[in-house]
């Protein structure tokens, strides 16, 4: 099967491919009878927890502590920060009754938790010694999304919302925290092998209540960008309305400076899509719920010997810390191969008559289809090496195809053509003015992701106003 054949449905019929992939890999049940709500299946939940373990580790090692706040937010608290309400009020679910009683104060199902967390920050923060304060939680949130809902991508109940919230003594400290969060997210996406661009969101698309927002975007196989994480500098906007003051060393009082940053199960959607092919997803060994599946191939006369070897190898690999599944079901091997390929298991070990005789195991890589044998004596060592190699190569391949889908263009007509064809991300020179940014969107029918950080600054003029470019902007069709 050629590379092009292998990517036909994945690329050309992505939306269908995605839904099927989630079902065939037993990640999600999408038939729950409420729009935008879905069920995590056991295999999907294992994947989710692997991904979260990486995130937790990264946050803990950078001094964040995990907390858990209530789901409900009283209306009066929710409505304190004017910009924040403007941004979210169309998306909030309200609890209005308890049993038969109408509630005196309506309760919002959190669409994000600034307005529940910061009133508590106000109680906890007294002096400079309490700062910086860095916490995070992983919770469900509710957003009444009006755009088309899609499993893992646009939910009305986001089940896996990781939000970090920090408070600092100075504006400089908050800015440094934003930069640190960018580094943390880079590491996180690198672990998943998910490529990204990092942009400063345009002024008209900043998080409600923030001074500025930074976003990570990746690309779906259908050429549309997917925002997979955001980092916001909140300045003192929330501190002022929630009374987050601290006493400085000299005794004077000042409001704290805050940041927050979040990801959701969209990052899992990203991992599913960027590493997929026509067979379904392929998970990087780093997060694969099952890293190695072992399939004994029974043969006449000696039904037991392949099984015996398979059991032994499975035991050894498990003891060495790998996530192994020995598939002993009474099914044809071909059927098993088919299933585990669709579960995105990165490595398959087959043990057939020849393997038993020659004291070897046949290895098949899910990502490349490569097939080779390794000696039973060195299985652990070799498998460790191969899995590491797969992580590296999957990331490199994803980055290569991602970078190939970003092109530098200076002509609005040409940019529009790329947008119409949903052919990826365009980098264009920009004078930096909001009016021109909005004109980019109108004239190309794409969305401005933002001004690229670590800018490969494009020379030339802004194609809208023809004034010299100050920066470059990234434009794409988006999810
Ligand atoms: N409090 C801050 C962190 C916040 O809420 N930021 S955010 O609105 O930008 O959301 C953070 C990330 O959550 C987004 O970048 C996006 O990847 C994800 N997200 C937001 N709404 C979502 C939805 N309805 N379904 C799935 N993921 C969503
Ligand atoms: Zn301009």
mmCIF file of C-alpha atoms and ligand atoms in Angstrom, residues 88 111-114 141 143 145 152-156 158 161-165 207 227-230 232 260-266, ligand 1:
data_model
loop_
_atom_site.group_PDB
_atom_site.id
_atom_site.type_symbol
_atom_site.label_atom_id
_atom_site.label_comp_id
_atom_site.label_asym_id
_atom_site.label_seq_id
_atom_site.Cartn_x
_atom_site.Cartn_y
_atom_site.Cartn_z
ATOM 1 C CA UNK A 88 -19.124 34.101 28.356
ATOM 2 C CA UNK A 111 -17.562 27.616 31.822
ATOM 3 C CA UNK A 112 -14.040 28.170 33.273
ATOM 4 C CA UNK A 113 -13.159 28.861 36.891
ATOM 5 C CA UNK A 114 -11.705 32.345 37.286
ATOM 6 C CA UNK A 141 -16.701 22.650 32.483
ATOM 7 C CA UNK A 143 -20.102 25.744 27.568
ATOM 8 C CA UNK A 145 -21.332 26.088 22.244
ATOM 9 C CA UNK A 152 -13.049 15.698 21.846
ATOM 10 C CA UNK A 153 -12.951 18.894 19.801
ATOM 11 C CA UNK A 154 -15.938 21.080 20.590
ATOM 12 C CA UNK A 155 -17.929 19.891 23.571
ATOM 13 C CA UNK A 156 -20.674 21.322 25.657
ATOM 14 C CA UNK A 158 -15.639 19.569 28.442
ATOM 15 C CA UNK A 161 -10.317 20.921 31.351
ATOM 16 C CA UNK A 162 -6.902 21.559 32.850
ATOM 17 C CA UNK A 163 -6.763 25.134 34.057
ATOM 18 C CA UNK A 164 -3.832 26.679 35.892
ATOM 19 C CA UNK A 165 -4.209 29.958 37.763
ATOM 20 C CA UNK A 207 -9.745 35.685 26.284
ATOM 21 C CA UNK A 227 -6.449 25.613 18.922
ATOM 22 C CA UNK A 228 -5.069 23.192 21.470
ATOM 23 C CA UNK A 229 -4.129 25.452 24.344
ATOM 24 C CA UNK A 230 -4.101 29.035 25.509
ATOM 25 C CA UNK A 232 -3.567 34.412 29.224
ATOM 26 C CA UNK A 260 -4.180 31.477 33.638
ATOM 27 C CA UNK A 261 -3.660 28.794 31.041
ATOM 28 C CA UNK A 262 -5.699 25.890 29.856
ATOM 29 C CA UNK A 263 -5.951 22.820 27.696
ATOM 30 C CA UNK A 264 -8.726 20.286 27.200
ATOM 31 C CA UNK A 265 -9.309 16.852 25.659
ATOM 32 C CA UNK A 266 -8.778 18.632 22.366
HETATM 33 N N1 LIG B 1 -9.420 29.983 31.762
HETATM 34 C C1 LIG B 1 -8.698 29.928 30.529
HETATM 35 C C2 LIG B 1 -7.515 29.032 30.640
HETATM 36 C C3 LIG B 1 -9.618 29.481 29.409
HETATM 37 O O1 LIG B 1 -10.768 29.118 29.653
HETATM 38 N N2 LIG B 1 -9.112 29.522 28.196
HETATM 39 S S1 LIG B 1 -9.868 29.029 26.864
HETATM 40 O O2 LIG B 1 -11.225 29.454 26.851
HETATM 41 O O3 LIG B 1 -9.079 29.470 25.762
HETATM 42 O O4 LIG B 1 -9.868 27.481 26.901
HETATM 43 C C4 LIG B 1 -8.642 26.776 26.969
HETATM 44 C C5 LIG B 1 -8.576 25.686 25.934
HETATM 45 O O5 LIG B 1 -9.640 24.771 26.155
HETATM 46 C C6 LIG B 1 -8.770 26.157 24.493
HETATM 47 O O6 LIG B 1 -7.549 26.575 23.937
HETATM 48 C C7 LIG B 1 -9.293 24.912 23.810
HETATM 49 O O7 LIG B 1 -8.211 24.104 23.394
HETATM 50 C C8 LIG B 1 -10.050 24.212 24.927
HETATM 51 N N3 LIG B 1 -11.506 24.392 24.785
HETATM 52 C C9 LIG B 1 -12.210 25.525 24.951
HETATM 53 N N4 LIG B 1 -13.523 25.326 24.720
HETATM 54 C C10 LIG B 1 -13.652 24.018 24.392
HETATM 55 C C11 LIG B 1 -14.760 23.182 24.024
HETATM 56 N N5 LIG B 1 -15.992 23.661 23.963
HETATM 57 N N6 LIG B 1 -14.513 21.884 23.749
HETATM 58 C C12 LIG B 1 -13.254 21.388 23.816
HETATM 59 N N7 LIG B 1 -12.196 22.135 24.146
HETATM 60 C C13 LIG B 1 -12.374 23.428 24.435
#
